[in-house]
Amino acid sequence: MALAQLISQFARIGFMVALARLLSPEEFGLWGMALVFTGFASLLGDIGLGAALIQRATIEPRHLDTVFWMNLGMGLLLTVSLMAGAVPLSSMYSAPQLVPLLTVTSLEFVIKGFSGVHRVLLIRDMNYRTLAVQETVALVIAGTVACLMAATGWGTWSLVGQSLITAIVIAVWMMIAHPWRPTCRFDTSSLKELLHFSLHLQAFNLLNYWLRNLDKFLIGRWLGEASLGFYNRAYTTMLLPQSQITGTLERVMWPALARCAHDTIRLRDAYLRTLRIICLMSFPFMIGLAVTARDFVTVVFGAAWAPSVAPLQWLCIAGFLQTPMSTLGWLYLASGRTKRMLVWSVIAACITIPAMIIGALSGSIEQVALWYAGSSVIIAPLAFIVAAPLAALSFRHIASALAGSAAAALMMGAVIVFAAFHLTGLNAPVRLAILIPSGMLVYFALVVKSKAAADVWHVAMTFKKNRSPPIVNEPAGVTP
């Protein structure tokens, strides 16, 4: 998964840069408006049943059949609903161009409904190699088509094509990769067994979605599509390191942690080791991106995207705090405490939502990002306090896991700021070419002897020693 994500990261950045230069901020903003609703509808499609299948120690064929038909039915319902709601939703934004975009994009829900169970079975089999390969191939194919469409004048439709092609390639590949096929069976008792876990999770996912996307909705509604385009570019750029590092490990970690949830000490040690590794890799990205934001945006996206610089800097501060916090969901899921996770999301919403509204009312995307970062300063420590009992975590455990990488990243950031001040006479590309490797060398020198670096080395050596081709048999834990 790490190797695939490394390749995907370079490909994703390349496509992002190419599309940023081929499309206007207004076109990205229009797509951002559509994503607010299509992303929300995507969460409704699974209603948490896939996660419930992963969390259960054993599953039966009746569970799989029931979830397949439930997913497909929800996909059809969401497609029809979004097609019917395209006109009123576009009226909300005063953007009639959204109607055809939402109508075509809604087909993605039906496509995803066919492969949801296959994905779950590949995860339960720990067949991450197959998942990694198909996601990477889908990214490359869809990104290439999107760039070709953008270069030939398709505008926002190139982003729609990228989304649909990704869904099609992944769905087809998953159904080929796993031999399981559904039967014409829908068992209501199986659905009830899974809903006990999934309903609280689904409620959390829906609330958490709006916590992460309310800012984009408010900007699109009150500040316009151009402002949303600039903000969305900053948010997507900030999110890349976090999603690629934490997102990669999430698919591996919480299913694995669920297998040792009965042993609190083992659960705590495994979580802390992974937390140290994540912070070691993500903290320098966030700080480095924040202090080089102006040069980075100018060189990578072009001078036209300059309004994204200030929001990007504030969002990187939010990302610095949210990256370790985002791993706490693994503990809730592994221990089956989805109700507790829902309660925490309500607490977080009471802090984040007012902050986003205040920022949007100020009339500036920089203020939205500033207030968002400010809410993260309050939420991050509270999140660890609420989740700590799930794995017998103490303040000392958390501080020792975060302090070394955080201090090294902040010192690296200070060195880059100092160096940048003395390089003002150089143009942006040259300055960036000096600052990035200099910052990497400083950070490496500060963390090379740390416990987190030792954890990375241990994982690498263990993988090298124990690697073997995955064996694809019957789904793990499935009883006939």
mmCIF file of N, CA, C and O in Angstrom, residues 276 278-285 404-412 437-448 452:
data_model
loop_
_atom_site.group_PDB
_atom_site.id
_atom_site.type_symbol
_atom_site.label_atom_id
_atom_site.label_comp_id
_atom_site.label_asym_id
_atom_site.label_seq_id
_atom_site.Cartn_x
_atom_site.Cartn_y
_atom_site.Cartn_z
ATOM 1 N N ARG A 276 3.162 7.301 15.994
ATOM 2 C CA ARG A 276 4.503 7.881 15.876
ATOM 3 C C ARG A 276 4.968 7.919 14.415
ATOM 4 O O ARG A 276 5.541 8.903 13.955
ATOM 5 N N ILE A 278 3.069 7.952 11.682
ATOM 6 C CA ILE A 278 2.263 8.914 10.926
ATOM 7 C C ILE A 278 2.744 10.340 11.177
ATOM 8 O O ILE A 278 2.927 11.128 10.240
ATOM 9 N N CYS A 279 2.970 10.675 12.433
ATOM 10 C CA CYS A 279 3.423 12.030 12.758
ATOM 11 C C CYS A 279 4.818 12.293 12.204
ATOM 12 O O CYS A 279 5.114 13.407 11.759
ATOM 13 N N LEU A 280 5.672 11.287 12.235
ATOM 14 C CA LEU A 280 7.018 11.440 11.683
ATOM 15 C C LEU A 280 6.965 11.838 10.214
ATOM 16 O O LEU A 280 7.769 12.668 9.754
ATOM 17 N N MET A 281 6.003 11.287 9.467
ATOM 18 C CA MET A 281 5.928 11.545 8.031
ATOM 19 C C MET A 281 5.066 12.758 7.690
ATOM 20 O O MET A 281 5.354 13.474 6.727
ATOM 21 N N SER A 282 4.020 13.012 8.461
ATOM 22 C CA SER A 282 3.067 14.060 8.077
ATOM 23 C C SER A 282 3.433 15.440 8.615
ATOM 24 O O SER A 282 3.203 16.455 7.938
ATOM 25 N N PHE A 283 3.993 15.528 9.810
ATOM 26 C CA PHE A 283 4.291 16.835 10.399
ATOM 27 C C PHE A 283 5.210 17.695 9.520
ATOM 28 O O PHE A 283 4.943 18.884 9.329
ATOM 29 N N PRO A 284 6.313 17.151 8.980
ATOM 30 C CA PRO A 284 7.161 18.005 8.144
ATOM 31 C C PRO A 284 6.465 18.470 6.865
ATOM 32 O O PRO A 284 6.741 19.572 6.372
ATOM 33 N N PHE A 285 5.563 17.658 6.310
ATOM 34 C CA PHE A 285 4.812 18.087 5.134
ATOM 35 C C PHE A 285 3.965 19.311 5.460
ATOM 36 O O PHE A 285 3.941 20.288 4.703
ATOM 37 N N GLY A 404 8.377 14.529 19.774
ATOM 38 C CA GLY A 404 9.624 14.516 19.018
ATOM 39 C C GLY A 404 9.459 14.997 17.590
ATOM 40 O O GLY A 404 10.175 15.899 17.124
ATOM 41 N N SER A 405 8.480 14.425 16.873
ATOM 42 C CA SER A 405 8.260 14.810 15.473
ATOM 43 C C SER A 405 7.742 16.232 15.367
ATOM 44 O O SER A 405 8.114 16.977 14.445
ATOM 45 N N ALA A 406 6.871 16.643 16.311
ATOM 46 C CA ALA A 406 6.338 18.005 16.276
ATOM 47 C C ALA A 406 7.444 19.031 16.482
ATOM 48 O O ALA A 406 7.528 20.036 15.748
ATOM 49 N N ALA A 407 8.308 18.796 17.474
ATOM 50 C CA ALA A 407 9.398 19.738 17.743
ATOM 51 C C ALA A 407 10.356 19.813 16.553
ATOM 52 O O ALA A 407 10.791 20.906 16.155
ATOM 53 N N ALA A 408 10.683 18.665 15.965
ATOM 54 C CA ALA A 408 11.594 18.642 14.817
ATOM 55 C C ALA A 408 10.992 19.372 13.625
ATOM 56 O O ALA A 408 11.685 20.127 12.925
ATOM 57 N N ALA A 409 9.698 19.186 13.381
ATOM 58 C CA ALA A 409 9.045 19.848 12.257
ATOM 59 C C ALA A 409 9.000 21.364 12.461
ATOM 60 O O ALA A 409 9.218 22.137 11.514
ATOM 61 N N LEU A 410 8.723 21.806 13.681
ATOM 62 C CA LEU A 410 8.679 23.242 13.956
ATOM 63 C C LEU A 410 10.070 23.870 13.831
ATOM 64 O O LEU A 410 10.209 24.988 13.312
ATOM 65 N N MET A 411 11.089 23.163 14.298
ATOM 66 C CA MET A 411 12.458 23.668 14.136
ATOM 67 C C MET A 411 12.835 23.732 12.654
ATOM 68 O O MET A 411 13.484 24.679 12.205
ATOM 69 N N MET A 412 12.428 22.732 11.893
ATOM 70 C CA MET A 412 12.659 22.745 10.451
ATOM 71 C C MET A 412 11.985 23.955 9.816
ATOM 72 O O MET A 412 12.569 24.647 8.970
ATOM 73 N N PRO A 437 14.986 20.820 -0.179
ATOM 74 C CA PRO A 437 16.003 19.860 0.267
ATOM 75 C C PRO A 437 16.692 20.282 1.565
ATOM 76 O O PRO A 437 17.055 19.426 2.381
ATOM 77 N N SER A 438 16.851 21.589 1.778
ATOM 78 C CA SER A 438 17.457 22.048 3.031
ATOM 79 C C SER A 438 16.587 21.672 4.220
ATOM 80 O O SER A 438 17.077 21.187 5.246
ATOM 81 N N GLY A 439 15.286 21.894 4.086
ATOM 82 C CA GLY A 439 14.370 21.524 5.154
ATOM 83 C C GLY A 439 14.361 20.023 5.410
ATOM 84 O O GLY A 439 14.314 19.580 6.558
ATOM 85 N N MET A 440 14.425 19.231 4.337
ATOM 86 C CA MET A 440 14.447 17.774 4.488
ATOM 87 C C MET A 440 15.697 17.313 5.232
ATOM 88 O O MET A 440 15.619 16.438 6.102
ATOM 89 N N LEU A 441 16.835 17.911 4.919
ATOM 90 C CA LEU A 441 18.076 17.537 5.600
ATOM 91 C C LEU A 441 18.028 17.898 7.085
ATOM 92 O O LEU A 441 18.454 17.113 7.939
ATOM 93 N N VAL A 442 17.505 19.083 7.393
ATOM 94 C CA VAL A 442 17.392 19.501 8.793
ATOM 95 C C VAL A 442 16.479 18.554 9.563
ATOM 96 O O VAL A 442 16.811 18.098 10.669
ATOM 97 N N TYR A 443 15.346 18.240 8.981
ATOM 98 C CA TYR A 443 14.389 17.369 9.673
ATOM 99 C C TYR A 443 14.971 15.970 9.870
ATOM 100 O O TYR A 443 14.852 15.394 10.954
ATOM 101 N N PHE A 444 15.610 15.441 8.835
ATOM 102 C CA PHE A 444 16.203 14.112 8.941
ATOM 103 C C PHE A 444 17.255 14.076 10.049
ATOM 104 O O PHE A 444 17.312 13.120 10.839
ATOM 105 N N ALA A 445 18.068 15.106 10.136
ATOM 106 C CA ALA A 445 19.106 15.154 11.165
ATOM 107 C C ALA A 445 18.514 15.191 12.562
ATOM 108 O O ALA A 445 19.088 14.629 13.514
ATOM 109 N N LEU A 446 17.350 15.818 12.700
ATOM 110 C CA LEU A 446 16.725 15.947 14.018
ATOM 111 C C LEU A 446 16.003 14.681 14.465
ATOM 112 O O LEU A 446 15.867 14.433 15.668
ATOM 113 N N VAL A 447 15.507 13.861 13.515
ATOM 114 C CA VAL A 447 14.674 12.712 13.891
ATOM 115 C C VAL A 447 15.341 11.360 13.666
ATOM 116 O O VAL A 447 14.772 10.326 14.027
ATOM 117 N N VAL A 448 16.533 11.338 13.084
ATOM 118 C CA VAL A 448 17.133 10.065 12.684
ATOM 119 C C VAL A 448 17.340 9.119 13.867
ATOM 120 O O VAL A 448 17.294 7.901 13.716
ATOM 121 N N ALA A 452 10.428 7.150 16.757
ATOM 122 C CA ALA A 452 9.571 7.019 15.574
ATOM 123 C C ALA A 452 10.374 6.498 14.389
ATOM 124 O O ALA A 452 9.906 5.638 13.627
#
